[in-house]
Amino acid sequence: MAEYKLLLPSMGEGVMEATIITWLFNEGDQVKEDDSVVEIATDKVDSDVPTPVSGKIVKILKQKDEVAKVGEAIAILEIEGEGGNTTTEDAKTEAPASTPDTEVLKTIEEPLKTGNSTVEFSGDLYLSPLVKSIAQQENISESELKTIKGSGLEGRITKEDILAYVNNRGNQPQAVPAQQVVSAPQPVATTPVVTPVSVAAGDEIIPMDRMRKIIAENMVKAKHIAPHVTSFIETDVTNVVKWRNKHKDLFEKREGEKLTFMPIFVKAIVKAIQDYPMINVSVNGDNIIKKKNINIGMATALPDGNLIVPVIKNADQLSLSGLAKAINDLAFRARNKKLRPEDTQGATYTISNVGSFGNLMGTPIIPQPQVAILAIGAIVKKPAVLETKDGDVIAIRQLMFMSHSYDHRVVDGSLGGMFLKHVHDYLQNWDLNTEI
């Protein structure tokens, strides 16, 4: 018998560590190859870690709520085989030595080992190796770091947080030498007073889980950063409904995939972004970053009531069939906790299907650092006035509301409204002869 170290695998660019949520097996349990053995959480997504070998768990090295770094051993398994060097060799095999993450770790650790850094940090300020390296290279002091509001797990400073601080550092208020300080009236605090909530007899107190805390923090941050404006439009999607009804059974038989309305909505959004690329941007201080890629986030409700937004990468390069497969895959893995951290990164525009809950419309919050989000309402049969060559007639049509929320810092009503009208036009004029 030999020992095998189960290592925390690489989980995508910028993800350097994860928190142990729960072990699915105990010490002494037998596991099979590809069994999920532990649930982990990053500041991006929760996921499972499978074992690449079969064996018995003899030692759990990282307990619940402890943090492990990428490439670090989290458990030891006893496996079939001989020789005492299995642990070392397998660790080398399993460690993501050739991945970008571990290369970054190497470049970070070297200056830390040699002691060349000029900035030191106290032990109560938790920083990942990557964040610490950036802080040292940019000569950011500990007092400056304590002013950065972290968006990571438990308020930790992420790579994105510190890079945003570096980019806007020149705009930060400069310290005034002590001899130049003059008395001035102190500004009145603008932080809203939180009214204590009374708890009556029989009330149930439910602590927020980790994901709900992250969602709450991100939503407050998003509303604080972006001044939201929302435009609404009602769209006749009768052609879309007819086209899907015509193709859904054939598509499922041919591809083994469900054909939902979502790929059609995404296709219309992509076309509108190509017409109005200034919707596909982010704000960085006083700069507008125009995105080359069109990556569509897809708000997905989870069985536990929480929300996650997997991302369809390069959606403009996918056919309707490709979009359907990508959407079904991401939705399935989201609901079964199989998403990787990179599956939730890089969105440039997001769609939220509030109609799936029977809602007619909504005013969604723009996820940072995007500048717009589209909510799709329920499709409802209604009487509508149609213009024909013989005059106006009333007919039963399939109608749907769409609401477009956008960041008024960089998206004015004309751009936000014209973008929404283009999505409307693409859907309302959907060609019944479109190939799938």
GROMACS .gro file of C-alpha atoms in nm:
model
  436
    1MET     CA    1   0.000   0.000   0.000
    2ALA     CA    2   0.113   0.357  -0.062
    3GLU     CA    3   0.006   0.706   0.033
    4TYR     CA    4  -0.141   0.960  -0.207
    5LYS     CA    5  -0.180   1.331  -0.138
    6LEU     CA    6  -0.508   1.480  -0.259
    7LEU     CA    7  -0.426   1.836  -0.364
    8LEU     CA    8  -0.652   2.138  -0.407
    9PRO     CA    9  -0.669   2.168  -0.788
   10SER     CA   10  -0.626   2.482  -0.994
   11MET     CA   11  -0.961   2.658  -1.027
   12GLY     CA   12  -0.901   2.926  -1.288
   13GLU     CA   13  -0.721   3.255  -1.328
   14GLY     CA   14  -0.702   3.465  -1.013
   15VAL     CA   15  -0.832   3.193  -0.780
   16MET     CA   16  -0.549   3.108  -0.543
   17GLU     CA   17  -0.732   2.948  -0.249
   18ALA     CA   18  -1.059   2.798  -0.132
   19THR     CA   19  -1.244   2.740   0.193
   20ILE     CA   20  -1.346   2.389   0.296
   21ILE     CA   21  -1.726   2.377   0.331
   22THR     CA   22  -1.781   2.012   0.419
   23TRP     CA   23  -1.622   1.672   0.371
   24LEU     CA   24  -1.850   1.421   0.198
   25PHE     CA   25  -1.650   1.127   0.339
   26ASN     CA   26  -1.486   1.063   0.674
   27GLU     CA   27  -1.143   0.929   0.767
   28GLY     CA   28  -1.143   0.554   0.711
   29ASP     CA   29  -1.398   0.568   0.426
   30GLN     CA   30  -1.327   0.407   0.091
   31VAL     CA   31  -1.362   0.631  -0.216
   32LYS     CA   32  -1.364   0.551  -0.585
   33GLU     CA   33  -1.197   0.737  -0.868
   34ASP     CA   34  -1.394   1.052  -0.962
   35ASP     CA   35  -1.597   1.048  -0.640
   36SER     CA   36  -1.662   1.401  -0.510
   37VAL     CA   37  -1.498   1.398  -0.168
   38VAL     CA   38  -1.520   1.757  -0.045
   39GLU     CA   39  -1.721   2.073  -0.110
   40ILE     CA   40  -1.519   2.393  -0.137
   41ALA     CA   41  -1.600   2.762  -0.176
   42THR     CA   42  -1.415   3.046  -0.344
   43ASP     CA   43  -1.524   3.409  -0.372
   44LYS     CA   44  -1.666   3.312  -0.715
   45VAL     CA   45  -1.846   2.981  -0.683
   46ASP     CA   46  -1.902   2.669  -0.471
   47SER     CA   47  -1.790   2.338  -0.621
   48ASP     CA   48  -1.685   1.982  -0.544
   49VAL     CA   49  -1.338   1.830  -0.559
   50PRO     CA   50  -1.324   1.476  -0.701
   51THR     CA   51  -1.050   1.228  -0.625
   52PRO     CA   52  -0.846   1.113  -0.928
   53VAL     CA   53  -0.768   0.778  -0.760
   54SER     CA   54  -0.946   0.506  -0.562
   55GLY     CA   55  -0.843   0.437  -0.206
   56LYS     CA   56  -0.911   0.493   0.165
   57ILE     CA   57  -0.903   0.834   0.330
   58VAL     CA   58  -0.653   0.795   0.613
   59LYS     CA   59  -0.606   1.159   0.708
   60ILE     CA   60  -0.802   1.481   0.647
   61LEU     CA   61  -0.552   1.769   0.653
   62LYS     CA   62  -0.790   2.063   0.611
   63GLN     CA   63  -1.099   2.077   0.829
   64LYS     CA   64  -1.431   2.257   0.773
   65ASP     CA   65  -1.394   2.638   0.740
   66GLU     CA   66  -1.017   2.614   0.695
   67VAL     CA   67  -0.854   2.777   0.391
   68ALA     CA   68  -0.633   2.579   0.150
   69LYS     CA   69  -0.414   2.718  -0.127
   70VAL     CA   70  -0.407   2.583  -0.482
   71GLY     CA   71  -0.164   2.289  -0.493
   72GLU     CA   72  -0.180   2.231  -0.116
   73ALA     CA   73  -0.260   1.885   0.020
   74ILE     CA   74  -0.604   1.862   0.180
   75ALA     CA   75  -0.614   1.487   0.253
   76ILE     CA   76  -0.405   1.171   0.239
   77LEU     CA   77  -0.537   0.854   0.078
   78GLU     CA   78  -0.409   0.499   0.106
   79ILE     CA   79  -0.399   0.340  -0.238
   80GLU     CA   80  -0.291   0.013  -0.396
   81GLY     CA   81   0.078   0.005  -0.484
   82GLU     CA   82   0.428  -0.025  -0.340
   83GLY     CA   83   0.707   0.209  -0.255
   84GLY     CA   84   0.728   0.502  -0.018
   85ASN     CA   85   0.780   0.762  -0.289
   86THR     CA   86   0.418   0.752  -0.417
   87THR     CA   87   0.323   1.055  -0.211
   88THR     CA   88   0.603   1.269  -0.352
   89GLU     CA   89   0.566   1.157  -0.712
   90ASP     CA   90   0.188   1.181  -0.715
   91ALA     CA   91   0.204   1.523  -0.557
   92LYS     CA   92   0.425   1.634  -0.843
   93THR     CA   93   0.184   1.480  -1.091
   94GLU     CA   94  -0.126   1.628  -0.933
   95ALA     CA   95   0.013   1.974  -0.862
   96PRO     CA   96  -0.078   2.215  -1.142
   97ALA     CA   97   0.288   2.295  -1.194
   98SER     CA   98   0.250   2.406  -1.552
   99THR     CA   99  -0.064   2.616  -1.503
  100PRO     CA  100  -0.056   2.995  -1.506
  101ASP     CA  101  -0.169   3.002  -1.141
  102THR     CA  102   0.130   2.811  -1.012
  103GLU     CA  103   0.369   3.005  -1.235
  104VAL     CA  104   0.232   3.320  -1.076
  105LEU     CA  105   0.280   3.164  -0.734
  106LYS     CA  106   0.645   3.093  -0.814
  107THR     CA  107   0.711   3.452  -0.919
  108ILE     CA  108   0.537   3.572  -0.604
  109GLU     CA  109   0.713   3.343  -0.360
  110GLU     CA  110   1.067   3.414  -0.477
  111PRO     CA  111   1.083   3.779  -0.369
  112LEU     CA  112   0.911   3.685  -0.044
  113LYS     CA  113   1.177   3.422   0.030
  114THR     CA  114   1.468   3.651  -0.053
  115GLY     CA  115   1.338   3.931   0.164
  116ASN     CA  116   1.374   4.197  -0.106
  117SER     CA  117   1.030   4.346  -0.046
  118THR     CA  118   1.018   4.688   0.116
  119VAL     CA  119   0.665   4.658   0.255
  120GLU     CA  120   0.573   4.441   0.553
  121PHE     CA  121   0.224   4.357   0.676
  122SER     CA  122   0.097   4.255   1.017
  123GLY     CA  123  -0.044   3.913   1.074
  124ASP     CA  124  -0.400   4.037   1.131
  125LEU     CA  125  -0.425   4.161   0.771
  126TYR     CA  126  -0.497   3.854   0.560
  127LEU     CA  127  -0.359   3.878   0.206
  128SER     CA  128  -0.324   3.609  -0.058
  129PRO     CA  129   0.027   3.571  -0.205
  130LEU     CA  130  -0.081   3.738  -0.529
  131VAL     CA  131  -0.236   4.039  -0.355
  132LYS     CA  132   0.063   4.068  -0.123
  133SER     CA  133   0.303   4.062  -0.418
  134ILE     CA  134   0.110   4.337  -0.600
  135ALA     CA  135   0.104   4.547  -0.284
  136GLN     CA  136   0.479   4.509  -0.241
  137GLN     CA  137   0.558   4.584  -0.605
  138GLU     CA  138   0.339   4.897  -0.597
  139ASN     CA  139   0.473   4.997  -0.253
  140ILE     CA  140   0.125   5.008  -0.102
  141SER     CA  141   0.140   5.053   0.273
  142GLU     CA  142  -0.060   4.857   0.527
  143SER     CA  143  -0.260   5.169   0.616
  144GLU     CA  144  -0.358   5.205   0.248
  145LEU     CA  145  -0.458   4.838   0.227
  146LYS     CA  146  -0.690   4.881   0.524
  147THR     CA  147  -0.882   5.147   0.328
  148ILE     CA  148  -0.956   4.905   0.040
  149LYS     CA  149  -1.298   4.744   0.067
  150GLY     CA  150  -1.247   4.378  -0.021
  151SER     CA  151  -1.503   4.200  -0.237
  152GLY     CA  152  -1.375   3.852  -0.161
  153LEU     CA  153  -1.475   3.593   0.095
  154GLU     CA  154  -1.529   3.755   0.438
  155GLY     CA  155  -1.424   4.092   0.297
  156ARG     CA  156  -1.082   3.980   0.178
  157ILE     CA  157  -0.902   4.190  -0.081
  158THR     CA  158  -0.900   4.017  -0.421
  159LYS     CA  159  -0.671   4.069  -0.720
  160GLU     CA  160  -0.942   4.279  -0.888
  161ASP     CA  161  -0.981   4.499  -0.577
  162ILE     CA  162  -0.612   4.585  -0.549
  163LEU     CA  163  -0.565   4.636  -0.925
  164ALA     CA  164  -0.862   4.874  -0.927
  165TYR     CA  165  -0.700   5.060  -0.636
  166VAL     CA  166  -0.368   5.081  -0.822
  167ASN     CA  167  -0.537   5.213  -1.137
  168ASN     CA  168  -0.717   5.484  -0.941
  169ARG     CA  169  -0.439   5.554  -0.695
  170GLY     CA  170  -0.355   5.885  -0.855
  171ASN     CA  171  -0.710   6.000  -0.791
  172GLN     CA  172  -0.692   5.921  -0.419
  173PRO     CA  173  -0.678   6.217  -0.180
  174GLN     CA  174  -0.315   6.303  -0.106
  175ALA     CA  175  -0.195   6.313   0.252
  176VAL     CA  176  -0.132   6.666   0.380
  177PRO     CA  177   0.189   6.724   0.582
  178ALA     CA  178   0.116   6.785   0.949
  179GLN     CA  179   0.242   7.144   0.944
  180GLN     CA  180  -0.001   7.231   0.663
  181VAL     CA  181  -0.310   7.095   0.834
  182VAL     CA  182  -0.569   7.363   0.906
  183SER     CA  183  -0.886   7.334   1.103
  184ALA     CA  184  -1.198   7.286   0.899
  185PRO     CA  185  -1.556   7.196   0.978
  186GLN     CA  186  -1.599   6.822   0.993
  187PRO     CA  187  -1.843   6.682   0.733
  188VAL     CA  188  -2.160   6.529   0.864
  189ALA     CA  189  -2.154   6.150   0.840
  190THR     CA  190  -2.367   6.027   0.552
  191THR     CA  191  -2.371   5.661   0.651
  192PRO     CA  192  -2.735   5.569   0.705
  193VAL     CA  193  -2.833   5.473   1.056
  194VAL     CA  194  -2.937   5.107   1.071
  195THR     CA  195  -3.253   5.069   1.275
  196PRO     CA  196  -3.237   4.767   1.505
  197VAL     CA  197  -3.486   4.498   1.412
  198SER     CA  198  -3.709   4.379   1.692
  199VAL     CA  199  -3.758   4.007   1.730
  200ALA     CA  200  -4.096   3.900   1.864
  201ALA     CA  201  -4.185   3.576   2.032
  202GLY     CA  202  -4.222   3.302   1.775
  203ASP     CA  203  -4.003   3.475   1.513
  204GLU     CA  204  -3.744   3.250   1.352
  205ILE     CA  205  -3.387   3.376   1.312
  206ILE     CA  206  -3.219   3.227   1.004
  207PRO     CA  207  -2.847   3.306   0.966
  208MET     CA  208  -2.741   3.391   0.611
  209ASP     CA  209  -2.529   3.125   0.445
  210ARG     CA  210  -2.196   3.218   0.288
  211MET     CA  211  -2.334   3.264  -0.064
  212ARG     CA  212  -2.624   3.482   0.052
  213LYS     CA  213  -2.377   3.709   0.235
  214ILE     CA  214  -2.172   3.746  -0.084
  215ILE     CA  215  -2.485   3.819  -0.291
  216ALA     CA  216  -2.603   4.078  -0.038
  217GLU     CA  217  -2.266   4.254  -0.035
  218ASN     CA  218  -2.238   4.254  -0.414
  219MET     CA  219  -2.589   4.391  -0.461
  220VAL     CA  220  -2.534   4.677  -0.218
  221LYS     CA  221  -2.200   4.753  -0.383
  222ALA     CA  222  -2.355   4.749  -0.731
  223LYS     CA  223  -2.637   4.987  -0.635
  224HIS     CA  224  -2.389   5.218  -0.465
  225ILE     CA  225  -2.156   5.235  -0.765
  226ALA     CA  226  -2.395   5.262  -1.061
  227PRO     CA  227  -2.687   5.506  -1.093
  228HIS     CA  228  -2.954   5.275  -1.232
  229VAL     CA  229  -3.202   5.372  -1.504
  230THR     CA  230  -3.455   5.123  -1.645
  231SER     CA  231  -3.639   5.129  -1.979
  232PHE     CA  232  -3.933   4.901  -2.065
  233ILE     CA  233  -4.077   4.767  -2.388
  234GLU     CA  234  -4.348   4.516  -2.481
  235THR     CA  235  -4.257   4.276  -2.760
  236ASP     CA  236  -4.469   4.054  -2.981
  237VAL     CA  237  -4.284   3.721  -2.979
  238THR     CA  238  -4.550   3.520  -3.161
  239ASN     CA  239  -4.303   3.423  -3.437
  240VAL     CA  240  -4.047   3.313  -3.175
  241VAL     CA  241  -4.306   3.090  -3.003
  242LYS     CA  242  -4.419   2.940  -3.335
  243TRP     CA  243  -4.060   2.875  -3.446
  244ARG     CA  244  -3.966   2.705  -3.118
  245ASN     CA  245  -4.281   2.490  -3.118
  246LYS     CA  246  -4.193   2.382  -3.470
  247HIS     CA  247  -3.832   2.284  -3.392
  248LYS     CA  248  -3.814   2.179  -3.024
  249ASP     CA  249  -3.908   1.810  -3.067
  250LEU     CA  250  -3.682   1.761  -3.368
  251PHE     CA  251  -3.396   1.939  -3.195
  252GLU     CA  252  -3.426   1.726  -2.881
  253LYS     CA  253  -3.438   1.408  -3.088
  254ARG     CA  254  -3.137   1.513  -3.296
  255GLU     CA  255  -2.918   1.672  -3.030
  256GLY     CA  256  -3.047   1.523  -2.705
  257GLU     CA  257  -3.091   1.878  -2.576
  258LYS     CA  258  -3.391   2.087  -2.474
  259LEU     CA  259  -3.458   2.390  -2.695
  260THR     CA  260  -3.566   2.674  -2.465
  261PHE     CA  261  -3.633   3.038  -2.544
  262MET     CA  262  -3.303   3.148  -2.385
  263PRO     CA  263  -3.074   3.084  -2.688
  264ILE     CA  264  -3.308   3.297  -2.900
  265PHE     CA  265  -3.298   3.580  -2.646
  266VAL     CA  266  -2.919   3.558  -2.623
  267LYS     CA  267  -2.886   3.562  -3.003
  268ALA     CA  268  -3.097   3.883  -3.018
  269ILE     CA  269  -2.887   4.044  -2.743
  270VAL     CA  270  -2.563   3.956  -2.921
  271LYS     CA  271  -2.688   4.113  -3.244
  272ALA     CA  272  -2.792   4.429  -3.059
  273ILE     CA  273  -2.450   4.449  -2.888
  274GLN     CA  274  -2.284   4.427  -3.228
  275ASP     CA  275  -2.502   4.720  -3.339
  276TYR     CA  276  -2.437   4.917  -3.017
  277PRO     CA  277  -2.096   4.806  -2.882
  278MET     CA  278  -2.085   5.084  -2.620
  279ILE     CA  279  -2.325   4.871  -2.414
  280ASN     CA  280  -2.048   4.611  -2.394
  281VAL     CA  281  -1.819   4.822  -2.173
  282SER     CA  282  -1.692   4.865  -1.818
  283VAL     CA  283  -1.597   5.174  -1.619
  284ASN     CA  284  -1.250   5.207  -1.465
  285GLY     CA  285  -1.217   5.542  -1.290
  286ASP     CA  286  -1.246   5.804  -1.563
  287ASN     CA  287  -1.187   5.550  -1.839
  288ILE     CA  288  -1.436   5.342  -2.036
  289ILE     CA  289  -1.311   4.994  -2.126
  290LYS     CA  290  -1.470   4.876  -2.451
  291LYS     CA  291  -1.479   4.497  -2.442
  292LYS     CA  292  -1.366   4.294  -2.743
  293ASN     CA  293  -1.538   3.971  -2.638
  294ILE     CA  294  -1.913   3.932  -2.598
  295ASN     CA  295  -1.962   3.715  -2.289
  296ILE     CA  296  -2.323   3.682  -2.175
  297GLY     CA  297  -2.397   3.620  -1.808
  298MET     CA  298  -2.709   3.414  -1.739
  299ALA     CA  299  -2.869   3.464  -1.399
  300THR     CA  300  -2.961   3.119  -1.266
  301ALA     CA  301  -3.167   3.036  -0.957
  302LEU     CA  302  -3.029   2.752  -0.746
  303PRO     CA  303  -3.231   2.489  -0.558
  304ASP     CA  304  -3.139   2.650  -0.224
  305GLY     CA  305  -3.288   2.983  -0.333
  306ASN     CA  306  -2.955   3.153  -0.398
  307LEU     CA  307  -2.847   3.299  -0.731
  308ILE     CA  308  -2.543   3.246  -0.951
  309VAL     CA  309  -2.448   3.386  -1.292
  310PRO     CA  310  -2.259   3.143  -1.520
  311VAL     CA  311  -2.114   3.297  -1.835
  312ILE     CA  312  -2.154   3.202  -2.202
  313LYS     CA  313  -1.808   3.289  -2.335
  314ASN     CA  314  -1.778   3.437  -2.688
  315ALA     CA  315  -2.152   3.408  -2.743
  316ASP     CA  316  -2.120   3.590  -3.076
  317GLN     CA  317  -1.924   3.294  -3.215
  318LEU     CA  318  -2.194   3.035  -3.137
  319SER     CA  319  -2.485   2.924  -3.354
  320LEU     CA  320  -2.833   2.881  -3.209
  321SER     CA  321  -2.757   2.513  -3.162
  322GLY     CA  322  -2.427   2.597  -2.991
  323LEU     CA  323  -2.597   2.851  -2.764
  324ALA     CA  324  -2.862   2.596  -2.666
  325LYS     CA  325  -2.597   2.341  -2.570
  326ALA     CA  326  -2.386   2.595  -2.379
  327ILE     CA  327  -2.687   2.730  -2.189
  328ASN     CA  328  -2.818   2.383  -2.095
  329ASP     CA  329  -2.472   2.274  -1.983
  330LEU     CA  330  -2.415   2.580  -1.763
  331ALA     CA  331  -2.765   2.564  -1.612
  332PHE     CA  332  -2.728   2.193  -1.531
  333ARG     CA  333  -2.385   2.234  -1.373
  334ALA     CA  334  -2.500   2.541  -1.178
  335ARG     CA  335  -2.790   2.352  -1.021
  336ASN     CA  336  -2.569   2.052  -0.941
  337LYS     CA  337  -2.273   2.249  -0.798
  338LYS     CA  338  -2.046   2.147  -1.085
  339LEU     CA  339  -1.945   2.495  -1.203
  340ARG     CA  340  -1.579   2.590  -1.206
  341PRO     CA  341  -1.477   2.939  -1.087
  342GLU     CA  342  -1.390   3.041  -1.444
  343ASP     CA  343  -1.748   2.957  -1.548
  344THR     CA  344  -1.869   3.262  -1.353
  345GLN     CA  345  -1.600   3.509  -1.463
  346GLY     CA  346  -1.570   3.756  -1.748
  347ALA     CA  347  -1.934   3.846  -1.824
  348THR     CA  348  -1.972   4.167  -2.026
  349TYR     CA  349  -2.355   4.175  -2.032
  350THR     CA  350  -2.618   3.981  -1.835
  351ILE     CA  351  -2.970   3.849  -1.897
  352SER     CA  352  -3.218   3.756  -1.624
  353ASN     CA  353  -3.527   3.551  -1.709
  354VAL     CA  354  -3.778   3.671  -1.449
  355GLY     CA  355  -4.053   3.523  -1.666
  356SER     CA  356  -3.951   3.176  -1.554
  357PHE     CA  357  -4.118   3.262  -1.220
  358GLY     CA  358  -4.432   3.396  -1.390
  359ASN     CA  359  -4.327   3.760  -1.346
  360LEU     CA  360  -4.421   4.010  -1.616
  361MET     CA  361  -4.123   4.240  -1.564
  362GLY     CA  362  -3.849   4.337  -1.321
  363THR     CA  363  -3.582   4.598  -1.252
  364PRO     CA  364  -3.263   4.393  -1.211
  365ILE     CA  365  -2.946   4.522  -1.047
  366ILE     CA  366  -2.648   4.564  -1.279
  367PRO     CA  367  -2.365   4.326  -1.181
  368GLN     CA  368  -2.033   4.504  -1.153
  369PRO     CA  369  -1.827   4.583  -1.356
  370GLN     CA  370  -2.089   4.558  -1.635
  371VAL     CA  371  -2.303   4.858  -1.729
  372ALA     CA  372  -2.634   4.694  -1.831
  373ILE     CA  373  -2.863   4.397  -1.773
  374LEU     CA  374  -3.182   4.281  -1.948
  375ALA     CA  375  -3.478   4.119  -1.772
  376ILE     CA  376  -3.710   3.899  -1.978
  377GLY     CA  377  -4.070   3.869  -1.856
  378ALA     CA  378  -4.328   3.594  -1.894
  379ILE     CA  379  -4.477   3.532  -2.240
  380VAL     CA  380  -4.853   3.589  -2.217
  381LYS     CA  381  -5.133   3.555  -2.473
  382LYS     CA  382  -5.313   3.889  -2.514
  383PRO     CA  383  -5.541   4.063  -2.761
  384ALA     CA  384  -5.336   4.309  -2.966
  385VAL     CA  385  -5.404   4.558  -3.244
  386LEU     CA  386  -5.236   4.463  -3.573
  387GLU     CA  387  -5.197   4.691  -3.871
  388THR     CA  388  -5.284   4.520  -4.201
  389LYS     CA  389  -5.333   4.642  -4.558
  390ASP     CA  390  -5.706   4.621  -4.497
  391GLY     CA  391  -5.689   4.822  -4.174
  392ASP     CA  392  -5.645   4.752  -3.804
  393VAL     CA  393  -5.754   4.420  -3.660
  394ILE     CA  394  -5.751   4.265  -3.314
  395ALA     CA  395  -5.573   3.930  -3.283
  396ILE     CA  396  -5.445   3.700  -3.009
  397ARG     CA  397  -5.067   3.742  -2.986
  398GLN     CA  398  -4.783   3.618  -2.765
  399LEU     CA  399  -4.655   3.929  -2.582
  400MET     CA  400  -4.365   3.977  -2.345
  401PHE     CA  401  -4.221   4.270  -2.148
  402MET     CA  402  -3.848   4.339  -2.141
  403SER     CA  403  -3.679   4.577  -1.897
  404HIS     CA  404  -3.331   4.714  -1.959
  405SER     CA  405  -3.139   4.852  -1.659
  406TYR     CA  406  -2.827   5.052  -1.742
  407ASP     CA  407  -2.555   5.255  -1.572
  408HIS     CA  408  -2.635   5.624  -1.628
  409ARG     CA  409  -2.270   5.720  -1.577
  410VAL     CA  410  -2.188   5.599  -1.928
  411VAL     CA  411  -2.518   5.486  -2.084
  412ASP     CA  412  -2.770   5.762  -2.154
  413GLY     CA  413  -3.138   5.709  -2.225
  414SER     CA  414  -3.087   5.727  -2.601
  415LEU     CA  415  -2.830   5.446  -2.609
  416GLY     CA  416  -3.008   5.236  -2.347
  417GLY     CA  417  -3.342   5.280  -2.524
  418MET     CA  418  -3.213   5.218  -2.877
  419PHE     CA  419  -3.036   4.903  -2.763
  420LEU     CA  420  -3.358   4.773  -2.609
  421LYS     CA  421  -3.553   4.862  -2.925
  422HIS     CA  422  -3.305   4.662  -3.136
  423VAL     CA  423  -3.347   4.354  -2.916
  424HIS     CA  424  -3.724   4.406  -2.952
  425ASP     CA  425  -3.700   4.433  -3.333
  426TYR     CA  426  -3.489   4.117  -3.368
  427LEU     CA  427  -3.738   3.915  -3.162
  428GLN     CA  428  -4.055   4.064  -3.308
  429ASN     CA  429  -3.931   4.010  -3.665
  430TRP     CA  430  -3.795   3.660  -3.600
  431ASP     CA  431  -3.767   3.469  -3.927
  432LEU     CA  432  -3.977   3.151  -3.917
  433ASN     CA  433  -3.734   2.996  -4.167
  434THR     CA  434  -3.432   3.035  -3.936
  435GLU     CA  435  -3.216   2.720  -3.941
  436ILE     CA  436  -3.130   2.541  -3.619
   0.00000   0.00000   0.00000
